[in-house]
mmCIF file of C-alpha atoms in Angstrom:
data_model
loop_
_atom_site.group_PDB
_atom_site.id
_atom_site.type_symbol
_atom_site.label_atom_id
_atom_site.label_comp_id
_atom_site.label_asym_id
_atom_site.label_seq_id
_atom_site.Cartn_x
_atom_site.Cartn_y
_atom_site.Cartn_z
ATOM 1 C CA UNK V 1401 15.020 -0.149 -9.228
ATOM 2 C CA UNK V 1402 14.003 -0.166 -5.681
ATOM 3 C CA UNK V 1403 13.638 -4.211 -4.445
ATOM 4 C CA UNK V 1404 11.170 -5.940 -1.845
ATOM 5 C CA UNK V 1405 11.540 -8.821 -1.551
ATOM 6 C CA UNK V 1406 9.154 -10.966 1.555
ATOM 7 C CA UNK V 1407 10.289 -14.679 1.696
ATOM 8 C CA UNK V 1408 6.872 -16.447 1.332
ATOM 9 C CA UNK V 1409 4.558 -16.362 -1.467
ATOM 10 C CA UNK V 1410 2.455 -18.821 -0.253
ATOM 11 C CA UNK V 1411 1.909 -19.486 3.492
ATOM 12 C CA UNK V 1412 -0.429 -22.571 4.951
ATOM 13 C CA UNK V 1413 0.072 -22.874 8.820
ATOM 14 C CA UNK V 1414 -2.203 -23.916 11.965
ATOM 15 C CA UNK V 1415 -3.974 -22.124 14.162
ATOM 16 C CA UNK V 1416 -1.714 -21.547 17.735
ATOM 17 C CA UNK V 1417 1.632 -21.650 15.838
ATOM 18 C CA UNK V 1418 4.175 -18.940 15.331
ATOM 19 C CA UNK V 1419 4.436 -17.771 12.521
ATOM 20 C CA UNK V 1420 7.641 -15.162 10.874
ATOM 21 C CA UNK V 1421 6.754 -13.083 7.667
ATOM 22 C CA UNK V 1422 9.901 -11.716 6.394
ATOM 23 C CA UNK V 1423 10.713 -8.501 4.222
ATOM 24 C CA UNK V 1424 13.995 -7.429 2.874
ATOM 25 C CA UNK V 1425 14.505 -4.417 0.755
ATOM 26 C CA UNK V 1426 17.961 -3.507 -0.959
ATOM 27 C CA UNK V 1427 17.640 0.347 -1.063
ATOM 28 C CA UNK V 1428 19.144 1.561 2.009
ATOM 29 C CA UNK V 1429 15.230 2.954 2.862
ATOM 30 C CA UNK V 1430 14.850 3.946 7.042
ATOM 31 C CA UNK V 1431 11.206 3.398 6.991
ATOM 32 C CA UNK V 1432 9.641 -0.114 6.350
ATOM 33 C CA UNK V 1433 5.912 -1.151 6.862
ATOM 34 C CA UNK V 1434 3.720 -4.350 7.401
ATOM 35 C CA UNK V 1435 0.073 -4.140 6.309
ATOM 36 C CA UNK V 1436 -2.529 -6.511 5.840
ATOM 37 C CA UNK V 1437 -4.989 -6.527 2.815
ATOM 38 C CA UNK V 1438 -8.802 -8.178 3.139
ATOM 39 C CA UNK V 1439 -11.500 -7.686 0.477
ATOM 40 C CA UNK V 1440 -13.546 -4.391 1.208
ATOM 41 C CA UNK V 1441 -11.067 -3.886 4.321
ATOM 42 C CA UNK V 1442 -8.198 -2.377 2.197
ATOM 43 C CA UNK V 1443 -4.807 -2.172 3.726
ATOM 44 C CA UNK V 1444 -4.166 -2.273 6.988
ATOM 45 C CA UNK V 1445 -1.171 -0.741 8.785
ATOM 46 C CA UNK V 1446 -0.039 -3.269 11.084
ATOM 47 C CA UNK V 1447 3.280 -2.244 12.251
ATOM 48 C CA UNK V 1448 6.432 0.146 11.176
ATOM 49 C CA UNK V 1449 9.588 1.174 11.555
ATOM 50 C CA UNK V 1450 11.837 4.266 11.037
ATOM 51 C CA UNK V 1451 14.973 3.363 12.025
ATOM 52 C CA UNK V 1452 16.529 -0.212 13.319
ATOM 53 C CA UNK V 1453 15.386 -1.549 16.769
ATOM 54 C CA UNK V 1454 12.802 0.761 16.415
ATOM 55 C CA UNK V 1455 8.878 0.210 16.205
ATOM 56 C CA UNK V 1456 5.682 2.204 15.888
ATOM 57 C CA UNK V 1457 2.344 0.416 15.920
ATOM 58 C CA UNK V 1458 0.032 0.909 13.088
ATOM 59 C CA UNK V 1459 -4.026 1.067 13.227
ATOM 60 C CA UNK V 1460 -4.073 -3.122 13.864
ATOM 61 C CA UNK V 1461 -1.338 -4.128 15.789
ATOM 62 C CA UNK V 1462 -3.259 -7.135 18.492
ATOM 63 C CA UNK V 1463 -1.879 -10.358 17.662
ATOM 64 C CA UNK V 1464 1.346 -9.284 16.013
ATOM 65 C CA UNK V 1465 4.931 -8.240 16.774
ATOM 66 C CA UNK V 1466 7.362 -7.254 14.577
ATOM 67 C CA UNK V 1467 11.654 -6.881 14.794
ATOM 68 C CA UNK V 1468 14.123 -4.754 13.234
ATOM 69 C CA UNK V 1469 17.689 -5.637 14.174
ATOM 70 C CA UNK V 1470 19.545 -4.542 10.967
ATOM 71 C CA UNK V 1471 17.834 -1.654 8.196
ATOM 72 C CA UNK V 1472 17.174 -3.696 5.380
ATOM 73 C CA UNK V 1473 15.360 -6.451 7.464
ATOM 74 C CA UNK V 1474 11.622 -6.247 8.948
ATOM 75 C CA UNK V 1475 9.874 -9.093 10.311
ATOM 76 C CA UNK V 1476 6.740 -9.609 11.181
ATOM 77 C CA UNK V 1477 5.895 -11.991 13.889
ATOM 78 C CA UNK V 1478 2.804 -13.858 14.566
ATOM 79 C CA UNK V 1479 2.970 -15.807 18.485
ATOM 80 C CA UNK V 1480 0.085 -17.184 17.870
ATOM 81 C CA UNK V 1481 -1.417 -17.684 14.490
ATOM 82 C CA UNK V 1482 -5.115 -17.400 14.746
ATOM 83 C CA UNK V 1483 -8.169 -17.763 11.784
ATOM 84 C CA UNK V 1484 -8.779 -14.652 11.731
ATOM 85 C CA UNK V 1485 -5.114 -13.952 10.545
ATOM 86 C CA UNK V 1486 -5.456 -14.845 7.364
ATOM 87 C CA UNK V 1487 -4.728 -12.446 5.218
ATOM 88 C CA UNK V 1488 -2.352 -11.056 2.341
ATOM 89 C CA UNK V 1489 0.691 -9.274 4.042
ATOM 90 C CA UNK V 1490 2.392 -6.695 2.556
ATOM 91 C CA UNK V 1491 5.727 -5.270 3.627
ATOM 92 C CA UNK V 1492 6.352 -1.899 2.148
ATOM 93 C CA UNK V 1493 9.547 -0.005 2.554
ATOM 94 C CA UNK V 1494 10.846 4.065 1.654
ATOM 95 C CA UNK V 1495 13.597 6.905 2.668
ATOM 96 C CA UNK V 1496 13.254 8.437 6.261
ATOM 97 C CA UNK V 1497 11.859 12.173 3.921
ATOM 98 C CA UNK V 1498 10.101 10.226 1.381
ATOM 99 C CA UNK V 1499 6.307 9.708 0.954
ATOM 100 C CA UNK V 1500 6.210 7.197 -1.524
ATOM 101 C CA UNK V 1501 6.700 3.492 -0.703
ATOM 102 C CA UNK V 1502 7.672 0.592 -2.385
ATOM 103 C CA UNK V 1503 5.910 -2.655 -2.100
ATOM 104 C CA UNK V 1504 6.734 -6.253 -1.802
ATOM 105 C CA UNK V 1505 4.812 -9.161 -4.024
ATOM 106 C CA UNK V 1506 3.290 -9.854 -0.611
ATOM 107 C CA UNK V 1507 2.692 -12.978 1.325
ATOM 108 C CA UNK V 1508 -0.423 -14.778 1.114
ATOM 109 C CA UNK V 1509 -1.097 -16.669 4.652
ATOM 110 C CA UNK V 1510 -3.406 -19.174 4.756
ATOM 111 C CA UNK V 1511 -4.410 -20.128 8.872
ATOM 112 C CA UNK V 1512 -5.999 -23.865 8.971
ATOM 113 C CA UNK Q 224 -16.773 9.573 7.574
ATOM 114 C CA UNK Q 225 -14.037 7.326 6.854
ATOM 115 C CA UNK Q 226 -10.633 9.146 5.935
ATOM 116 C CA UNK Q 227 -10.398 8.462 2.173
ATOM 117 C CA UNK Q 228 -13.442 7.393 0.562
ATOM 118 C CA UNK Q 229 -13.141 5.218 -3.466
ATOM 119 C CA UNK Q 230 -15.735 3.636 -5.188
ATOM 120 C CA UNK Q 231 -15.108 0.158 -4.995
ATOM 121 C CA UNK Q 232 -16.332 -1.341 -8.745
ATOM 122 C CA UNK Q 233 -15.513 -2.759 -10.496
ATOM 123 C CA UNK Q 234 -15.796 -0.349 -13.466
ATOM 124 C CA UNK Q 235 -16.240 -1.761 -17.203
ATOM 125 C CA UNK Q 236 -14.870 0.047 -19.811
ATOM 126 C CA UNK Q 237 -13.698 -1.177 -23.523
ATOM 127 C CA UNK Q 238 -10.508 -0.921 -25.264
ATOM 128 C CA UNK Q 239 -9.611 2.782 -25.788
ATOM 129 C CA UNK Q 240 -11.844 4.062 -23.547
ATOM 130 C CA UNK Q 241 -10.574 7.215 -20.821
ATOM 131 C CA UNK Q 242 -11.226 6.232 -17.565
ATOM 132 C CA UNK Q 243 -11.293 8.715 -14.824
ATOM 133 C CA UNK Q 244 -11.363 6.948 -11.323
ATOM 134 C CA UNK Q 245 -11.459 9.209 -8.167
ATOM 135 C CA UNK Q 246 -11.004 9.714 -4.457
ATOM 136 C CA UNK Q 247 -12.420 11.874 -1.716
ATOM 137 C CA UNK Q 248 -10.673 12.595 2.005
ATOM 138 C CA UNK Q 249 -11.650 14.396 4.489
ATOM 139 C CA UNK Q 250 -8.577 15.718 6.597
ATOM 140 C CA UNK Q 251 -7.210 18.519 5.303
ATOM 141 C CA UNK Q 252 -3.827 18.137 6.468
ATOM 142 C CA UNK Q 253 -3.299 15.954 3.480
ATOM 143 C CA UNK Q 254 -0.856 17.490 0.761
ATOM 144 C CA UNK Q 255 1.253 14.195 -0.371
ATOM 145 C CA UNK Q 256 -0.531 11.961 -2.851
ATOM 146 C CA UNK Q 257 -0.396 8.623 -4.212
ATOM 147 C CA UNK Q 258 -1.613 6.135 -7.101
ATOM 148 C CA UNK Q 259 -0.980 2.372 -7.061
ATOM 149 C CA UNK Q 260 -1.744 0.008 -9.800
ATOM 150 C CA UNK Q 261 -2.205 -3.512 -8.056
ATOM 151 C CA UNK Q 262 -2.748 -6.495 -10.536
ATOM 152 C CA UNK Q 263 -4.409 -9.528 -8.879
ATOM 153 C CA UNK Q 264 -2.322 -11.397 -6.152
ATOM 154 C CA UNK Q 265 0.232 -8.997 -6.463
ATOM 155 C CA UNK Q 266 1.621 -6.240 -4.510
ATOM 156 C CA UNK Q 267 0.862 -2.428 -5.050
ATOM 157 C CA UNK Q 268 3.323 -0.616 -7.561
ATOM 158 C CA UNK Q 269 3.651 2.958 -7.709
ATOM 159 C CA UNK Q 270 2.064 4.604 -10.459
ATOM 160 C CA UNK Q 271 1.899 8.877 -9.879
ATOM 161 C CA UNK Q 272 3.105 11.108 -7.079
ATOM 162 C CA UNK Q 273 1.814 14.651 -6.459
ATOM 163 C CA UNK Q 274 2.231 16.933 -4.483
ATOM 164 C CA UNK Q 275 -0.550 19.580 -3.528
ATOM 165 C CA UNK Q 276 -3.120 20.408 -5.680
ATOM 166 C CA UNK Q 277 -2.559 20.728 -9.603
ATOM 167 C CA UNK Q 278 -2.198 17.819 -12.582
ATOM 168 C CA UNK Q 279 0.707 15.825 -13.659
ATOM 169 C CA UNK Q 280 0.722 13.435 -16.410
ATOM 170 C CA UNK Q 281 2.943 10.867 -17.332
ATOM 171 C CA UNK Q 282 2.196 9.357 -20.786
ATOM 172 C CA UNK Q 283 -1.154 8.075 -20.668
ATOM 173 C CA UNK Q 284 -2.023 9.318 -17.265
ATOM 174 C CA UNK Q 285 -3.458 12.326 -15.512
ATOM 175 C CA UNK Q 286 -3.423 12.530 -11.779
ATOM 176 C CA UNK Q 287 -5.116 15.986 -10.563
ATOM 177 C CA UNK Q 288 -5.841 16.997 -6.829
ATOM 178 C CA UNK Q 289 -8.190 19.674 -5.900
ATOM 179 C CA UNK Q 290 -7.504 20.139 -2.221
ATOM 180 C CA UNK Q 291 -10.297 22.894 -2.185
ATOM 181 C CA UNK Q 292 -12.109 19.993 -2.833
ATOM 182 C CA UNK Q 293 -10.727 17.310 -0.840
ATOM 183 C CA UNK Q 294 -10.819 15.657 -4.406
ATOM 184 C CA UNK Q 295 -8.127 13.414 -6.357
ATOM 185 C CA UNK Q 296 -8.657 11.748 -9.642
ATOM 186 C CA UNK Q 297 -6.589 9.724 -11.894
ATOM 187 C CA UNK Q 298 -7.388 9.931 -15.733
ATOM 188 C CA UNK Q 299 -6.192 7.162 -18.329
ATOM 189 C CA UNK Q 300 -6.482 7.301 -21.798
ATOM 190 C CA UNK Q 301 -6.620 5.015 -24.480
ATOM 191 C CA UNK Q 302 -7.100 2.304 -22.000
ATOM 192 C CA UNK Q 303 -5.566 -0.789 -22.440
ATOM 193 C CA UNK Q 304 -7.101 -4.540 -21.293
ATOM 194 C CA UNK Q 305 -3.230 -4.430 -19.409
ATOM 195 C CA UNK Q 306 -4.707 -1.415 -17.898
ATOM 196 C CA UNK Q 307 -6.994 -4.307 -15.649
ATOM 197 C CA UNK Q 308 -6.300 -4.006 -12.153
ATOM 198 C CA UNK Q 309 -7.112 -2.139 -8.684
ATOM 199 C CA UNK Q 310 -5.970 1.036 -8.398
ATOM 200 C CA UNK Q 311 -5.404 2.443 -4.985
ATOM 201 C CA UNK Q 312 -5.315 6.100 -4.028
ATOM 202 C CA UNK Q 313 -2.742 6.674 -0.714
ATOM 203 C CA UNK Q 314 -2.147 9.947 0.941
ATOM 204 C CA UNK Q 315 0.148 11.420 3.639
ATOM 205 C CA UNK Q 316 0.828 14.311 5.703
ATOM 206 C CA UNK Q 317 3.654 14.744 6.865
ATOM 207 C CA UNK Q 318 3.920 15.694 10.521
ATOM 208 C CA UNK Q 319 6.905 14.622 12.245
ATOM 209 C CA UNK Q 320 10.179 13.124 10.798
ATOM 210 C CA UNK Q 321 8.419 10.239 9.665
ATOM 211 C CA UNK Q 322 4.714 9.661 7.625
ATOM 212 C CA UNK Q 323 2.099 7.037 7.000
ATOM 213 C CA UNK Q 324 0.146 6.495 4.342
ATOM 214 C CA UNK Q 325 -3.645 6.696 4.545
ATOM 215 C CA UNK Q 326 -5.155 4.275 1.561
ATOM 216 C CA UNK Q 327 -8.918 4.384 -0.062
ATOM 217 C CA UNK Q 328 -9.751 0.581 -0.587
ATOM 218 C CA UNK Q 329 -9.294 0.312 -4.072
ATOM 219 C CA UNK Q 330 -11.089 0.628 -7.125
ATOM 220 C CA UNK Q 331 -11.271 -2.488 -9.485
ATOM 221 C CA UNK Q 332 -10.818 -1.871 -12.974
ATOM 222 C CA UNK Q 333 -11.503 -3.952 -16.189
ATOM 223 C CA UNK Q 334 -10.328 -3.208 -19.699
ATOM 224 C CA UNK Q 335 -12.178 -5.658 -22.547
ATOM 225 C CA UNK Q 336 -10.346 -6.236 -25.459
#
C-alpha cells in the first residue's frame, strides 16, 4: 500500500512565524503535491514537484515555499505564517506517468 | 465557467439507497479521471480511475464518463451509512511529462441508518 505520511496532525502557531509542513511518502513516487483545502474553496494546488530540487508552482503559491532535497521528502514552507493561512494541507504524492495520487491524512494549521 | 463544476450538498439518502453523484468540466482536453472518498478531517483516498469515456465498476460502484458530454458520474448501490463522506471528482490531461489534477469541490454525502 502506497504511504503518506505529513508530520503534523494538528498545527496551532502565530501569526509572523515560520512555519514547516512536512510530507514523506515511501513509494519511490517522482511527483509530490501540496494543496490547501477551505470549505466551498476545494483544493488548492499550492506547490509541486517532479523530480528532487525541482519545483513548479501551483494555482496559489504567494506566501509559501516549498523544498525537495531527497524524493521521498516535500516540505512546505511558510516564512511568514499569516491568518489567512489557515487551512487543511494536504501533501499528495504519485509516479512521474501516473495520474492518480495518493494522499496524506493532512495537516490541520491553525494561525492565532 | 469554472473548470469542473459538483453540486456541493449535502445529499440525504437512506440505507440501501443508489446514489448517483456527478460532475461537469468544461475543457476538453480532459481524458484521465478520478473519484475520492474523503471522510471528515481526513485526507482524500482513491476510490475509481478511468480512463476516457465508458463505465467501470468495482463492487458496489459505477464510475461512467461521457466526454461527448463533458459529463462524469459515480453510481453506488446499496448505500451504506459508511458510505458518509465527500466525494471528490479530479481530472487530468496529460500534456507534458508530468500532470495536475483539476478537482470539483466536493459533494457531501450522508447515508442514515
Amino acid at each position: 500500500d502506497v504511504k503518506v505520511t505529513q508530520s503534523s496532525r494538528y498545527l496551532v502557531k502565530r501569526t509572523g512565524e515560520k512555519v514547516f509542513l512536512e510530507c514523506v511518502q515511501d513509494m519511490d513516487h517522482e511527483n509530490m503535491f501540496w494543496y490547501r483545502q477551505d470549505p466551498g474553496l476545494g483544493l488548492r494546488l499550492i506547490y509541486f514537484s517532479y523530480d528532487v530540487k525541482m519545483k513548479e508552482k501551483g494555482d496559489i503559491p504567494e506566501g509559501y515555499s516549498v523544498s525537495r532535497e531527497k524524493k521521498e521528502r516535500f516540505s512546505l514552507i511558510l516564512e511568514s505564517a499569516s491568518t489567512n493561512q489557515t487551512s487543511m494541507y494536504l501533501c499528495a504524492s504519485t509516479h512521474g506517468g501516473a495520474e492518480t495520487q495518493y494522499f496524506g491524512p493532512g495537516t490541520r494549521l491553525l494561525v492565532l | 465557467q469554472k473548470e469542473v463544476e459538483q453540486d456541493p450538498g449535502p445529499l440525504s439518502v437512506p440505507e440501501g439507497a443508489i446514489v448517483s453523484l456527478n460532475c461537469t468540466y468544461s475543457n476538453s482536453a480532459f481524458q484521465y479521471f478520478m473519484w475520492y472518498r474523503q471522510y471528515s478531517r481526513k485526507g482524500p483516498e482513491l476510490l475509481m480511475y478511468t480512463y476516457s469515456s465508458g463505465n467501470k465498476e468495482d463492487g458496489r460502484f459505477t464510475a461512467q464518463v461521457d466526454k461527448s458530454s463533458k459529463y462524469i458520474s459515480l453510481f453506488i448501490r446499496d448505500s451504506q451509512p459508511s458510505d458518509s463522506a465527500t466525494y471528490l471528482c479530479a481530472m487530468s490531461a496529460r500534456d507534458s511529462g508530468y500532470s495536475t489534477l483539476t478537482f470539483g469541490k466536493g459533494t457531501m454525502l450522508l447515508v442514515s441508518p
